[in-house]
XYZ file of C-alpha atoms in Angstrom:
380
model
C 158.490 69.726 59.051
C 161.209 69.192 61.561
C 164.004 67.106 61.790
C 165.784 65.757 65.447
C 168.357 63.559 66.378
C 170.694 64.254 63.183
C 173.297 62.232 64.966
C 175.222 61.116 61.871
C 174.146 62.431 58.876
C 176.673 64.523 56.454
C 177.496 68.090 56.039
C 177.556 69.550 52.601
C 179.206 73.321 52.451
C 178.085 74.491 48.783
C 179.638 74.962 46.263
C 183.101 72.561 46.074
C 184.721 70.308 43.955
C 186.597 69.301 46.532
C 186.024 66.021 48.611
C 186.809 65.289 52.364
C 184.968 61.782 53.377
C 184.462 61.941 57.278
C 181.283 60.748 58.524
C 180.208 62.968 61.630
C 179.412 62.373 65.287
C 177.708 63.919 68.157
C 179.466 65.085 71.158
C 178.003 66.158 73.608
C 179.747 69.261 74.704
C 179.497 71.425 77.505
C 176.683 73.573 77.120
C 173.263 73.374 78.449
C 170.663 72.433 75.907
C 169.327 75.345 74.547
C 165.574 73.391 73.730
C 163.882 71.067 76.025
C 162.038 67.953 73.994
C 158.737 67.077 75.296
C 159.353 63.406 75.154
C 156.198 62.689 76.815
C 154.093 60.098 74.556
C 151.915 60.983 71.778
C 148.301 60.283 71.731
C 146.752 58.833 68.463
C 145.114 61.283 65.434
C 141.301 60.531 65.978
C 140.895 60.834 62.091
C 144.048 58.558 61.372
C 142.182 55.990 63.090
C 138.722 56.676 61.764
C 140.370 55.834 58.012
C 141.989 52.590 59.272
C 145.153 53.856 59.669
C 147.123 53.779 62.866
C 150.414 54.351 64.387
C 153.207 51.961 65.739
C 151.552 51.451 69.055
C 150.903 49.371 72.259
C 147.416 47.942 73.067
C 146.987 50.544 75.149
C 146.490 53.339 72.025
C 150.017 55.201 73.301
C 151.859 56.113 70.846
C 155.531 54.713 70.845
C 158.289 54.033 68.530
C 159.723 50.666 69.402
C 159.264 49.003 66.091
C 160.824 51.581 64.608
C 164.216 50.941 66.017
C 166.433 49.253 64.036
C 164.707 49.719 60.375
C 167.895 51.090 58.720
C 170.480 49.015 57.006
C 173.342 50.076 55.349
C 176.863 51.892 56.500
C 178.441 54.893 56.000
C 179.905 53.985 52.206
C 176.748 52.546 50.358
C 173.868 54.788 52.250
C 171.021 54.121 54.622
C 167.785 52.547 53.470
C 164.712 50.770 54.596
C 162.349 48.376 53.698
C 158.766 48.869 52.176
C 156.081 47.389 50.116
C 155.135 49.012 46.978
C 151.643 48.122 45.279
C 148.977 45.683 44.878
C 149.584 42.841 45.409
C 152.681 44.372 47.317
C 156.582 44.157 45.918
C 159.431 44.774 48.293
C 162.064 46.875 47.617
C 164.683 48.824 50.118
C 164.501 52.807 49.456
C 167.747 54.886 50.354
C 166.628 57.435 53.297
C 168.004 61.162 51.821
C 167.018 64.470 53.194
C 169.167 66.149 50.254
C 165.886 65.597 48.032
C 162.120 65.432 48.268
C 160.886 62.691 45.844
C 160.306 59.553 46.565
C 161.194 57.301 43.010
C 162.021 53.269 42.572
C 164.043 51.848 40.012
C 160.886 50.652 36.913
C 163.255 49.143 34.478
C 165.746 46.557 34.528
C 169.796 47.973 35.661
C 173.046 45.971 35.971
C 173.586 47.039 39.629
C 169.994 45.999 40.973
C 168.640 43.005 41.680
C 165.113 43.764 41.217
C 162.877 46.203 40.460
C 159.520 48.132 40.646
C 156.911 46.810 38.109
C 154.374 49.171 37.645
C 152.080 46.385 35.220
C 152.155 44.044 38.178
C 150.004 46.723 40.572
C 146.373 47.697 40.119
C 146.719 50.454 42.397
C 149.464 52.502 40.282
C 148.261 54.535 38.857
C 149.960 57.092 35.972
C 150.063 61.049 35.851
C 151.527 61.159 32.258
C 154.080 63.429 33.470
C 157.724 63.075 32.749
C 160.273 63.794 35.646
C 164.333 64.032 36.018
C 166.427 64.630 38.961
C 169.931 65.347 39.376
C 171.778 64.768 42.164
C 175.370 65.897 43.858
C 176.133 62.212 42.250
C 174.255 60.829 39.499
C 170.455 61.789 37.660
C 167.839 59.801 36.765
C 164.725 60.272 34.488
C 161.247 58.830 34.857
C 157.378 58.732 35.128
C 155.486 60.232 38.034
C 152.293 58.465 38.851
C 151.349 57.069 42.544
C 150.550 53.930 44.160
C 150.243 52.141 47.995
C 153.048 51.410 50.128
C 153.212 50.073 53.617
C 156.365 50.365 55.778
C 157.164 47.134 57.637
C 158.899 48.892 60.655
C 156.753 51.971 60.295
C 153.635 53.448 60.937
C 150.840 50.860 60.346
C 148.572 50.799 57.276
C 148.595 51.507 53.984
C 149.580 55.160 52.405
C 148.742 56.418 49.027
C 152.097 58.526 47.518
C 153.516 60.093 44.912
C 156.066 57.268 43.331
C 158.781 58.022 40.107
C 158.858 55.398 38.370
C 163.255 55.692 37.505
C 163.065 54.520 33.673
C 167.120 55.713 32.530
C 169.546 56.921 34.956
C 173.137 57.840 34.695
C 175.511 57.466 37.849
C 172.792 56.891 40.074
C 172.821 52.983 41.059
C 176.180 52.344 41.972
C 178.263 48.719 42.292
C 177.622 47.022 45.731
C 174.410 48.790 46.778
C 171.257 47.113 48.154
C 168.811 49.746 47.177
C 166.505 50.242 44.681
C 164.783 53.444 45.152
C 165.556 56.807 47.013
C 163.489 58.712 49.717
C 163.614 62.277 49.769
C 163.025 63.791 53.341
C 163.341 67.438 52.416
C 160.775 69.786 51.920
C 158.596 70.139 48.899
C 160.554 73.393 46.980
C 162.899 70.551 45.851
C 160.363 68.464 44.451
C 160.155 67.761 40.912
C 159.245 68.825 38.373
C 157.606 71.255 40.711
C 156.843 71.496 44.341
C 153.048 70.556 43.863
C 154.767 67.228 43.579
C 153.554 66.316 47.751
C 156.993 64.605 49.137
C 156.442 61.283 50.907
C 156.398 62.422 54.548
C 154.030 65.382 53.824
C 151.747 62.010 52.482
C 152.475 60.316 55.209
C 151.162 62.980 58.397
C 148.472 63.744 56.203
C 147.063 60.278 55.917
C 148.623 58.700 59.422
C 148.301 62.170 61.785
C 151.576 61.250 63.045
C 153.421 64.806 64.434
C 155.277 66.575 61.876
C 158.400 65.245 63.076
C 160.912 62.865 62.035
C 164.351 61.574 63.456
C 167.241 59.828 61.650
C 170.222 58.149 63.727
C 172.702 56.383 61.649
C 175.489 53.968 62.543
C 177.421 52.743 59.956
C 180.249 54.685 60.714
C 183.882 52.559 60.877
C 182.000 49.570 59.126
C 183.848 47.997 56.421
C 181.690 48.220 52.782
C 183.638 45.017 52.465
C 180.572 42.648 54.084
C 178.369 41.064 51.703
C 175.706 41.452 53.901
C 174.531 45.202 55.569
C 174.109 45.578 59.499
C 171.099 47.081 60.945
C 172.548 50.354 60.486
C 170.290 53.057 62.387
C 166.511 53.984 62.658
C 164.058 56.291 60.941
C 161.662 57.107 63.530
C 158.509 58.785 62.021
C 156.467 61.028 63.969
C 159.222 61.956 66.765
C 162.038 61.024 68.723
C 162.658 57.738 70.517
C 164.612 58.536 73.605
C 166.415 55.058 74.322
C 168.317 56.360 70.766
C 169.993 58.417 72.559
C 171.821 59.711 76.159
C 172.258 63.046 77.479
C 170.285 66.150 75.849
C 169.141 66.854 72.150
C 170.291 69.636 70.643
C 168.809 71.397 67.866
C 170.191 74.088 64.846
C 167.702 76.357 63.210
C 166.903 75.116 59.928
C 167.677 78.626 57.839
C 165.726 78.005 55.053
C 163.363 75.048 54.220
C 163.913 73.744 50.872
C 167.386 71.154 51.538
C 167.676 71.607 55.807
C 170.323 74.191 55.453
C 171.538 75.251 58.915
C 175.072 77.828 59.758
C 178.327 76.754 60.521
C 179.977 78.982 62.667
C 183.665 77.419 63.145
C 185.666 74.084 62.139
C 188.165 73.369 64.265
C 190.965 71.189 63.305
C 192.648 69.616 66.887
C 192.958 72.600 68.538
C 193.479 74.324 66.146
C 190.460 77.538 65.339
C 190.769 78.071 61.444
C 189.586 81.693 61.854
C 188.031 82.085 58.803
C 185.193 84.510 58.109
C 181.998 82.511 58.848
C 180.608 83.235 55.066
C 183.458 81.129 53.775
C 181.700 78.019 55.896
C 178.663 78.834 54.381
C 179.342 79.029 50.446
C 176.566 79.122 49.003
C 174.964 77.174 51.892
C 175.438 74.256 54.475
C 172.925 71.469 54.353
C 172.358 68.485 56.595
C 172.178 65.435 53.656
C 171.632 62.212 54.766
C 172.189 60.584 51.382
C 175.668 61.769 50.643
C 178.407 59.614 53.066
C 180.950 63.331 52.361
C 181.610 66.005 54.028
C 182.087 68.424 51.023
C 184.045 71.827 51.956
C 184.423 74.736 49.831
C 187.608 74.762 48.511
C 189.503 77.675 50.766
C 187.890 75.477 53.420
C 189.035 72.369 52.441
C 192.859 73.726 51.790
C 192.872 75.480 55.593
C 191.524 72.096 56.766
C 193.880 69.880 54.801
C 197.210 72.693 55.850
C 196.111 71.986 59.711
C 196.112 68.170 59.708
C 199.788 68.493 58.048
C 200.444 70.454 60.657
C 199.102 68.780 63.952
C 199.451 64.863 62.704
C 202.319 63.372 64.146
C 203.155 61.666 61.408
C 206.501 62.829 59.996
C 206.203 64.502 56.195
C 202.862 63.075 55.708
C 201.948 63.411 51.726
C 199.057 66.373 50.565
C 198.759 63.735 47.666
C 196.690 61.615 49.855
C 193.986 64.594 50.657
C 194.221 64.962 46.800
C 193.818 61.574 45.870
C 197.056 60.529 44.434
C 198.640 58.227 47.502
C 197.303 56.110 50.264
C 198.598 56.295 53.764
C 198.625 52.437 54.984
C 199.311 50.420 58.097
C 199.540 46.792 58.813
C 196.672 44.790 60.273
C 196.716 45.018 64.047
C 198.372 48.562 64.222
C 196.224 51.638 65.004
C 197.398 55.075 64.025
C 194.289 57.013 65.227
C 196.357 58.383 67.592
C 198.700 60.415 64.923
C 195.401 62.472 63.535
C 193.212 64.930 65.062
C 189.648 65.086 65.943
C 187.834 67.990 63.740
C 185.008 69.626 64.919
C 182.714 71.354 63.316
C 180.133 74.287 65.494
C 176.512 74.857 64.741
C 174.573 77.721 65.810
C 171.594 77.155 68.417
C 168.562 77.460 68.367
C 169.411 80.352 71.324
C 171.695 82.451 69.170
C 174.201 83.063 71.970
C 174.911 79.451 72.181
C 176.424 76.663 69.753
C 177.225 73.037 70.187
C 180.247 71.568 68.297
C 180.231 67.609 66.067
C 183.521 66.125 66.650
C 184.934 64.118 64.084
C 187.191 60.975 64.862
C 189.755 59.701 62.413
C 188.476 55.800 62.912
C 185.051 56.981 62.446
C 185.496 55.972 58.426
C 187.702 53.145 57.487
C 187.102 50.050 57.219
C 189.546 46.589 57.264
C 191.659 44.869 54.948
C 195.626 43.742 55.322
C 196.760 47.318 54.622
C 194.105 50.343 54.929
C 193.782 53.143 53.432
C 193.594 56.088 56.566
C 190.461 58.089 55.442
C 190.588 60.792 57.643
């Protein structure tokens, strides 16, 4: 499977216990795109239609993604999710969008932080495996049933889709205060499945049944919105089966994907300002970089996150600025109506191409993750 338009998803450099919460963004650079996207339209699977299932489309029988756009909610803080309808007769729950994981499970039982949940006695089409199932996450685990039902996706490609479904029966750390979700959607491939990868993740259900391309793009953006609002923004789009170029300006760039189980790519550099932290590209790379959309950090080893944290001291302009606040202890606050974005520097982190001579840099703005209240924490 591939994956385009990663535009703001998070960076995860394995293994840290450190934390660093920026939320990234694309810049365009000055390179010359080292793949050209064939963003010509895509005709419809013969068989998908045969079985009554067809794709987003215009009358015409092209392919496009319009209704597509838009189908995220969420921010940067509480995750992305969509909307879909699980079972027969059909309940509606919204399902986190993660390409840290590859099963698709909904919340079965009753928890203080959701509102509602999946009932499995309510759907004639569910239908059991009698197989127990637990996954553990970077935050929080759950435990469950696997077993598979029908869903349809509102703002997604038409018809109904038969998929694997855990039913979440005891979790720990997993639903969190303030969220709006009640399920997760793993995007990755199927060696993370559980408890085994004959488990088939969603989207490998999804081509198979639609004949949508083996594609899938994810722009998110939450980033700067305050987790403060009662009610989530349209927050991004999941388009299924390729890439919707009014998303986006300029050219796509693409990383190889270095081994498919999480989409692990190779950092080459971070650069703080300026400011090249020369260290030995295996140090980026402990034990391995993934692209995780479910995960709002950007987690750095911990000689990475030390070099980084020494070169904002360094380049802010903000006179004996505290390491407590990178390690938690102290906030650094303003008053409403000031803006100190100017006293921090960008960071930018480079990817290799998918032409190994070339690379393509995210940069990192300090504004791109607070939010607003009377004073405000600077989350750099």
């Amino acid at each position: 499977m591939l994956l385009y338009g990663l535009l703001l998803l998070s960076l995860s450099f394995w293994t840290s216990h450190s934390v660093f919460k920026i939320p990234l963004k694309m810049f365009a650079g000055k390179f010359n795109a080292s793949v050209q996207l064939d963003l010509r339209t895509l005709r419809k699977n013969q068989s998908a239609v045969e079985s009554g299932l067809s794709l987003a489309s215009d009358p015409a029988g092209i392919v496009n993604f319009l209704d597509m756009i838009n189908n995220l909610k969420g921010d940067s803080g509480r995750g992305y999710y969509m909307q879909m309808v699980i079972g027969t007769p059909g309940q509606t729950l919204n399902i986190l969008v993660d390409t840290g994981s590859s099963n698709f499970a909904v919340a079965a039982a009753e928890h203080p932080y959701i509102t509602h949940f999946y009932n499995r006695a309510l759907s004639s089409t569910y239908q059991s495996s009698g197989r127990g199932v637990a996954v553990k996450y970077t935050q929080g685990e759950w435990e469950g049933e696997l077993g598979t039902d029908r869903i349809t996706i509102p703002q997604g490609p038409s018809g109904t889709i038969t998929i694997n479904i855990a039913a979440i029966l005891k979790s720990e750390g997993f639903f969190l205060p303030g969220i709006n979700w009640q399920g997760i959607l793993g995007l990755a491939y199927p060696l993370l499945a559980r408890p085994d990868p004959s488990v088939e993740p969603f989207f490998n259900s999804v081509v198979g049944q639609t004949g949508i391309p083996d594609v899938f793009s994810l722009q998110m953006c939450g980033a700067g919105v305050s987790a403060s609002t009662t009610a989530d923004p349209a927050g991004g789009s999941l388009i299924m089966g390729g890439v919707e170029p009014t998303l986006y300006r300029g050219s796509v760039w693409y990383t190889p994907v270095l081994e498919e189980w999480y989409y692990q790519v190779e950092v080459l550099k971070l650069e703080v300002g300026a400011q090249n932290l020369n260290l030995d590209c295996k140090e980026y790379n402990s034990d391995k970089a993934i692209v995780d959309s479910g995960t709002t950090l950007l987690r750095l080893p911990g000689n990475v996150f030390s070099a980084v944290v020494e070169a904002i001291m360094q380049t802010s302009l903000i006179e004996d600025f505290s390491a407590g606040f990178f390690e938690g202890t102290k906030l650094a606050c303003w008053m409403r109506g000031e803006s100190p974005w100017r006293l921090f520097p960008k960071i930018s982190i480079y990817l290799r191409a998918t032409n190994t001579s070339q690379s393509f840099r995210i940069t990192i703005l300090p504004q791109d993750s607070t939010g607003s209240c009377d004073l405000v924490p600077v989350v750099v």
